[in-house]
């Protein structure tokens, strides 16, 4: 009798929770809203850098344009996931989240390619690119096959660390303001990511995702400012 009453209580609580979720049009409004400026800025910056690429025809600008478009799509899907995810069936919600991770992975992939396109000669870059595509394939396979995002964090961390090292070397080598801005952006993203991983937030209504998004707005502005300062005369092949 006690177990029957407990089961009824649990079912009623679950139904009440589901009812409350359905009543909310936007489940995480602040996270949803902080994604919007990322979508807009990343799209605008992507088109702007693509225009520069048509003039320079350098992989540096092509890859960064791809990175911004990937970030814009990741932010759009992230807004859907955090804003409306609880309204979806579990399988759909999981797929949306997987595509968020894939888009973020592509953003890091393009960033890494942009960094190496400046550092390496064309011949060595071709060899590097082959192995980088293999790494991306492994990332996509893991993302599709497994739930969670532990493997994604490893991929993001390794890629980001390599990007920081490369732009640090480029900044030291050339003392170029554009490379320095990109380096600052990468370091700012590192700080934002570290805060996000701790789960620290300003309040319950402004969580670690929201703080990360706000810092990222400044970060992508910095990297954009750095990219538009760099043209053909700034490219230096270290290897």
mmCIF file of C-alpha atoms in Angstrom:
data_model
loop_
_atom_site.group_PDB
_atom_site.id
_atom_site.type_symbol
_atom_site.label_atom_id
_atom_site.label_comp_id
_atom_site.label_asym_id
_atom_site.label_seq_id
_atom_site.Cartn_x
_atom_site.Cartn_y
_atom_site.Cartn_z
ATOM 1 C CA UNK A 1 0.000 0.000 0.000
ATOM 2 C CA UNK A 2 2.842 2.344 0.888
ATOM 3 C CA UNK A 3 4.637 1.535 -2.378
ATOM 4 C CA UNK A 4 1.445 2.160 -4.352
ATOM 5 C CA UNK A 5 1.009 5.550 -2.698
ATOM 6 C CA UNK A 6 4.661 6.415 -3.362
ATOM 7 C CA UNK A 7 4.343 5.504 -7.040
ATOM 8 C CA UNK A 8 1.230 7.644 -7.391
ATOM 9 C CA UNK A 9 3.061 10.543 -5.736
ATOM 10 C CA UNK A 10 6.028 10.215 -8.119
ATOM 11 C CA UNK A 11 3.755 10.080 -11.174
ATOM 12 C CA UNK A 12 1.867 13.166 -10.025
ATOM 13 C CA UNK A 13 5.104 15.063 -9.439
ATOM 14 C CA UNK A 14 6.390 14.075 -12.868
ATOM 15 C CA UNK A 15 3.160 15.179 -14.524
ATOM 16 C CA UNK A 16 3.294 18.484 -12.647
ATOM 17 C CA UNK A 17 6.897 19.032 -13.765
ATOM 18 C CA UNK A 18 6.022 18.222 -17.386
ATOM 19 C CA UNK A 19 3.042 20.568 -17.175
ATOM 20 C CA UNK A 20 5.227 23.391 -15.852
ATOM 21 C CA UNK A 21 7.756 22.812 -18.623
ATOM 22 C CA UNK A 22 5.038 22.907 -21.275
ATOM 23 C CA UNK A 23 3.731 26.166 -19.810
ATOM 24 C CA UNK A 24 7.102 27.840 -20.411
ATOM 25 C CA UNK A 25 7.502 29.126 -23.943
ATOM 26 C CA UNK A 26 11.276 29.641 -23.485
ATOM 27 C CA UNK A 27 12.782 27.303 -20.936
ATOM 28 C CA UNK A 28 16.129 29.104 -20.348
ATOM 29 C CA UNK A 29 15.397 32.682 -21.472
ATOM 30 C CA UNK A 30 18.742 34.268 -20.540
ATOM 31 C CA UNK A 31 20.775 31.536 -22.247
ATOM 32 C CA UNK A 32 18.469 31.804 -25.259
ATOM 33 C CA UNK A 33 18.861 35.598 -25.423
ATOM 34 C CA UNK A 34 22.663 35.606 -24.989
ATOM 35 C CA UNK A 35 22.935 33.299 -27.987
ATOM 36 C CA UNK A 36 21.226 35.830 -30.260
ATOM 37 C CA UNK A 37 24.056 38.419 -30.427
ATOM 38 C CA UNK A 38 26.494 35.556 -31.066
ATOM 39 C CA UNK A 39 24.376 34.421 -34.019
ATOM 40 C CA UNK A 40 24.165 37.937 -35.468
ATOM 41 C CA UNK A 41 27.816 38.930 -34.939
ATOM 42 C CA UNK A 42 29.256 35.623 -36.109
ATOM 43 C CA UNK A 43 27.175 35.782 -39.305
ATOM 44 C CA UNK A 44 28.131 39.400 -40.043
ATOM 45 C CA UNK A 45 31.814 38.790 -39.298
ATOM 46 C CA UNK A 46 31.788 35.621 -41.394
ATOM 47 C CA UNK A 47 30.481 37.436 -44.467
ATOM 48 C CA UNK A 48 32.929 40.299 -43.910
ATOM 49 C CA UNK A 49 35.917 37.944 -43.714
ATOM 50 C CA UNK A 50 34.663 36.008 -46.727
ATOM 51 C CA UNK A 51 34.773 39.295 -48.641
ATOM 52 C CA UNK A 52 38.410 39.730 -47.590
ATOM 53 C CA UNK A 53 39.140 36.178 -48.756
ATOM 54 C CA UNK A 54 37.891 37.026 -52.269
ATOM 55 C CA UNK A 55 40.632 39.682 -52.347
ATOM 56 C CA UNK A 56 43.509 37.775 -50.725
ATOM 57 C CA UNK A 57 42.534 34.221 -51.766
ATOM 58 C CA UNK A 58 44.420 33.036 -48.683
ATOM 59 C CA UNK A 59 43.289 30.042 -46.626
ATOM 60 C CA UNK A 60 43.707 32.132 -43.479
ATOM 61 C CA UNK A 61 40.640 34.217 -44.299
ATOM 62 C CA UNK A 62 38.701 31.330 -45.863
ATOM 63 C CA UNK A 63 39.058 29.200 -42.737
ATOM 64 C CA UNK A 64 38.177 32.000 -40.338
ATOM 65 C CA UNK A 65 35.062 32.762 -42.385
ATOM 66 C CA UNK A 66 34.131 29.086 -42.062
ATOM 67 C CA UNK A 67 34.786 29.268 -38.327
ATOM 68 C CA UNK A 68 32.432 32.211 -37.863
ATOM 69 C CA UNK A 69 29.660 30.574 -39.905
ATOM 70 C CA UNK A 70 30.071 27.371 -37.867
ATOM 71 C CA UNK A 71 29.880 29.378 -34.649
ATOM 72 C CA UNK A 72 26.739 31.163 -35.869
ATOM 73 C CA UNK A 73 25.063 27.826 -36.592
ATOM 74 C CA UNK A 74 26.199 26.394 -33.243
ATOM 75 C CA UNK A 75 24.753 29.429 -31.457
ATOM 76 C CA UNK A 76 21.471 29.112 -33.375
ATOM 77 C CA UNK A 77 21.128 25.435 -32.470
ATOM 78 C CA UNK A 78 22.247 26.201 -28.901
ATOM 79 C CA UNK A 79 19.475 28.777 -28.605
ATOM 80 C CA UNK A 80 16.951 26.180 -29.788
ATOM 81 C CA UNK A 81 18.326 23.560 -27.391
ATOM 82 C CA UNK A 82 18.348 25.783 -24.288
ATOM 83 C CA UNK A 83 15.213 27.700 -25.178
ATOM 84 C CA UNK A 84 12.917 24.986 -26.461
ATOM 85 C CA UNK A 85 14.704 21.677 -25.778
ATOM 86 C CA UNK A 86 12.359 20.461 -23.007
ATOM 87 C CA UNK A 87 9.433 20.765 -25.440
ATOM 88 C CA UNK A 88 11.034 18.186 -27.749
ATOM 89 C CA UNK A 89 11.174 14.438 -27.482
ATOM 90 C CA UNK A 90 14.373 13.089 -25.932
ATOM 91 C CA UNK A 91 15.743 11.727 -29.207
ATOM 92 C CA UNK A 92 15.250 15.058 -30.998
ATOM 93 C CA UNK A 93 16.782 16.982 -28.110
ATOM 94 C CA UNK A 94 19.846 14.711 -28.165
ATOM 95 C CA UNK A 95 20.263 15.166 -31.909
ATOM 96 C CA UNK A 96 20.069 18.947 -31.624
ATOM 97 C CA UNK A 97 22.773 18.833 -28.946
ATOM 98 C CA UNK A 98 24.964 16.585 -31.095
ATOM 99 C CA UNK A 99 24.721 19.067 -33.973
ATOM 100 C CA UNK A 100 25.688 21.881 -31.573
ATOM 101 C CA UNK A 101 28.849 19.921 -30.708
ATOM 102 C CA UNK A 102 29.536 19.185 -34.377
ATOM 103 C CA UNK A 103 29.286 22.871 -35.312
ATOM 104 C CA UNK A 104 31.589 23.832 -32.445
ATOM 105 C CA UNK A 105 34.005 21.131 -33.569
ATOM 106 C CA UNK A 106 33.953 22.575 -37.091
ATOM 107 C CA UNK A 107 34.649 26.044 -35.672
ATOM 108 C CA UNK A 108 37.768 24.732 -33.904
ATOM 109 C CA UNK A 109 38.724 22.774 -37.043
ATOM 110 C CA UNK A 110 38.595 25.946 -39.160
ATOM 111 C CA UNK A 111 40.442 27.986 -36.514
ATOM 112 C CA UNK A 112 43.214 25.414 -36.405
ATOM 113 C CA UNK A 113 43.453 25.374 -40.193
ATOM 114 C CA UNK A 114 43.624 29.176 -40.266
ATOM 115 C CA UNK A 115 46.478 29.180 -37.755
ATOM 116 C CA UNK A 116 48.480 26.503 -39.583
ATOM 117 C CA UNK A 117 47.841 28.106 -42.995
ATOM 118 C CA UNK A 118 49.945 31.059 -41.845
ATOM 119 C CA UNK A 119 52.587 29.068 -39.995
ATOM 120 C CA UNK A 120 53.263 26.326 -42.580
ATOM 121 C CA UNK A 121 54.405 26.375 -46.176
ATOM 122 C CA UNK A 122 51.844 25.183 -48.729
ATOM 123 C CA UNK A 123 53.533 21.799 -49.130
ATOM 124 C CA UNK A 124 53.648 21.039 -45.404
ATOM 125 C CA UNK A 125 50.154 22.464 -44.910
ATOM 126 C CA UNK A 126 48.785 19.918 -47.406
ATOM 127 C CA UNK A 127 50.252 17.075 -45.345
ATOM 128 C CA UNK A 128 48.975 18.628 -42.110
ATOM 129 C CA UNK A 129 45.493 19.090 -43.571
ATOM 130 C CA UNK A 130 45.216 15.396 -44.417
ATOM 131 C CA UNK A 131 45.841 14.394 -40.793
ATOM 132 C CA UNK A 132 43.590 17.184 -39.511
ATOM 133 C CA UNK A 133 40.711 15.841 -41.617
ATOM 134 C CA UNK A 134 41.330 12.380 -40.135
ATOM 135 C CA UNK A 135 41.124 13.938 -36.657
ATOM 136 C CA UNK A 136 37.864 15.672 -37.586
ATOM 137 C CA UNK A 137 36.499 12.361 -38.861
ATOM 138 C CA UNK A 138 37.326 10.687 -35.539
ATOM 139 C CA UNK A 139 35.628 13.541 -33.689
ATOM 140 C CA UNK A 140 32.479 13.277 -35.809
ATOM 141 C CA UNK A 141 32.363 9.496 -35.359
ATOM 142 C CA UNK A 142 32.600 9.791 -31.560
ATOM 143 C CA UNK A 143 30.027 12.576 -31.461
ATOM 144 C CA UNK A 144 27.485 10.589 -33.475
ATOM 145 C CA UNK A 145 28.106 7.296 -31.673
ATOM 146 C CA UNK A 146 28.358 8.332 -28.009
ATOM 147 C CA UNK A 147 26.275 10.553 -25.748
ATOM 148 C CA UNK A 148 27.798 13.205 -23.509
ATOM 149 C CA UNK A 149 30.538 15.590 -24.563
ATOM 150 C CA UNK A 150 33.658 14.518 -22.657
ATOM 151 C CA UNK A 151 35.439 13.557 -25.880
ATOM 152 C CA UNK A 152 34.339 16.857 -27.446
ATOM 153 C CA UNK A 153 35.917 18.841 -24.619
ATOM 154 C CA UNK A 154 39.205 16.984 -25.216
ATOM 155 C CA UNK A 155 39.093 17.810 -28.927
ATOM 156 C CA UNK A 156 38.248 21.466 -28.227
ATOM 157 C CA UNK A 157 40.978 21.780 -25.580
ATOM 158 C CA UNK A 158 43.757 20.276 -27.704
ATOM 159 C CA UNK A 159 42.773 22.354 -30.740
ATOM 160 C CA UNK A 160 42.528 25.541 -28.713
ATOM 161 C CA UNK A 161 45.897 24.965 -27.053
ATOM 162 C CA UNK A 162 47.564 24.500 -30.454
ATOM 163 C CA UNK A 163 45.910 27.684 -31.741
ATOM 164 C CA UNK A 164 47.213 29.663 -28.749
ATOM 165 C CA UNK A 165 50.752 28.341 -29.240
ATOM 166 C CA UNK A 166 50.740 29.183 -32.950
ATOM 167 C CA UNK A 167 49.465 32.737 -32.546
ATOM 168 C CA UNK A 168 51.849 33.293 -29.646
ATOM 169 C CA UNK A 169 54.736 32.301 -31.945
ATOM 170 C CA UNK A 170 53.376 34.474 -34.756
ATOM 171 C CA UNK A 171 52.991 37.452 -32.416
ATOM 172 C CA UNK A 172 56.561 37.068 -31.125
ATOM 173 C CA UNK A 173 57.909 36.544 -34.643
ATOM 174 C CA UNK A 174 56.180 39.489 -36.313
ATOM 175 C CA UNK A 175 55.019 41.804 -33.487
ATOM 176 C CA UNK A 176 51.874 42.164 -35.577
ATOM 177 C CA UNK A 177 48.855 43.770 -33.903
ATOM 178 C CA UNK A 178 46.452 41.500 -35.794
ATOM 179 C CA UNK A 179 48.042 38.320 -34.472
ATOM 180 C CA UNK A 180 48.160 39.847 -31.003
ATOM 181 C CA UNK A 181 44.413 40.550 -31.036
ATOM 182 C CA UNK A 182 43.727 36.968 -32.098
ATOM 183 C CA UNK A 183 45.977 35.722 -29.285
ATOM 184 C CA UNK A 184 44.107 37.902 -26.768
ATOM 185 C CA UNK A 185 40.810 36.511 -28.050
ATOM 186 C CA UNK A 186 42.059 32.936 -27.579
ATOM 187 C CA UNK A 187 43.220 33.689 -24.030
ATOM 188 C CA UNK A 188 39.873 35.315 -23.240
ATOM 189 C CA UNK A 189 38.088 32.223 -24.533
ATOM 190 C CA UNK A 190 40.317 30.106 -22.284
ATOM 191 C CA UNK A 191 39.252 32.149 -19.253
ATOM 192 C CA UNK A 192 35.583 31.900 -20.288
ATOM 193 C CA UNK A 193 35.861 28.145 -20.802
ATOM 194 C CA UNK A 194 37.572 27.662 -17.435
ATOM 195 C CA UNK A 195 34.813 29.587 -15.664
ATOM 196 C CA UNK A 196 32.199 27.571 -17.527
ATOM 197 C CA UNK A 197 33.753 24.269 -16.458
ATOM 198 C CA UNK A 198 33.717 25.305 -12.787
ATOM 199 C CA UNK A 199 29.957 25.931 -13.063
ATOM 200 C CA UNK A 200 30.396 29.337 -11.432
ATOM 201 C CA UNK A 201 27.626 31.840 -12.109
ATOM 202 C CA UNK A 202 26.455 35.248 -10.909
ATOM 203 C CA UNK A 203 23.031 33.953 -9.913
ATOM 204 C CA UNK A 204 20.557 31.144 -10.566
ATOM 205 C CA UNK A 205 18.978 33.208 -13.346
ATOM 206 C CA UNK A 206 22.366 33.993 -14.912
ATOM 207 C CA UNK A 207 24.229 30.698 -15.152
ATOM 208 C CA UNK A 208 27.668 29.689 -16.415
ATOM 209 C CA UNK A 209 26.381 29.369 -19.994
ATOM 210 C CA UNK A 210 25.165 32.958 -19.961
ATOM 211 C CA UNK A 211 28.474 34.277 -18.613
ATOM 212 C CA UNK A 212 30.388 32.271 -21.217
ATOM 213 C CA UNK A 213 28.261 33.751 -24.010
ATOM 214 C CA UNK A 214 28.836 37.327 -22.852
ATOM 215 C CA UNK A 215 32.597 36.840 -22.677
ATOM 216 C CA UNK A 216 32.501 35.184 -26.100
ATOM 217 C CA UNK A 217 30.884 38.283 -27.600
ATOM 218 C CA UNK A 218 33.983 40.275 -26.662
ATOM 219 C CA UNK A 219 36.230 37.412 -27.728
ATOM 220 C CA UNK A 220 34.839 37.122 -31.265
ATOM 221 C CA UNK A 221 35.000 40.920 -31.649
ATOM 222 C CA UNK A 222 38.698 40.792 -30.749
ATOM 223 C CA UNK A 223 39.461 37.963 -33.153
ATOM 224 C CA UNK A 224 37.538 39.728 -35.920
ATOM 225 C CA UNK A 225 39.509 42.946 -35.342
ATOM 226 C CA UNK A 226 42.699 40.938 -35.565
ATOM 227 C CA UNK A 227 41.708 39.117 -38.751
ATOM 228 C CA UNK A 228 40.791 42.252 -40.720
ATOM 229 C CA UNK A 229 44.185 43.778 -39.874
ATOM 230 C CA UNK A 230 46.010 40.898 -41.544
ATOM 231 C CA UNK A 231 46.609 40.871 -45.304
ATOM 232 C CA UNK A 232 49.075 39.276 -47.721
ATOM 233 C CA UNK A 233 52.045 41.273 -46.416
ATOM 234 C CA UNK A 234 51.529 39.918 -42.867
ATOM 235 C CA UNK A 235 51.718 36.207 -43.692
ATOM 236 C CA UNK A 236 54.883 34.586 -42.393
ATOM 237 C CA UNK A 237 55.650 30.893 -42.826
ATOM 238 C CA UNK A 238 57.643 29.753 -39.807
ATOM 239 C CA UNK A 239 57.981 26.162 -41.074
#
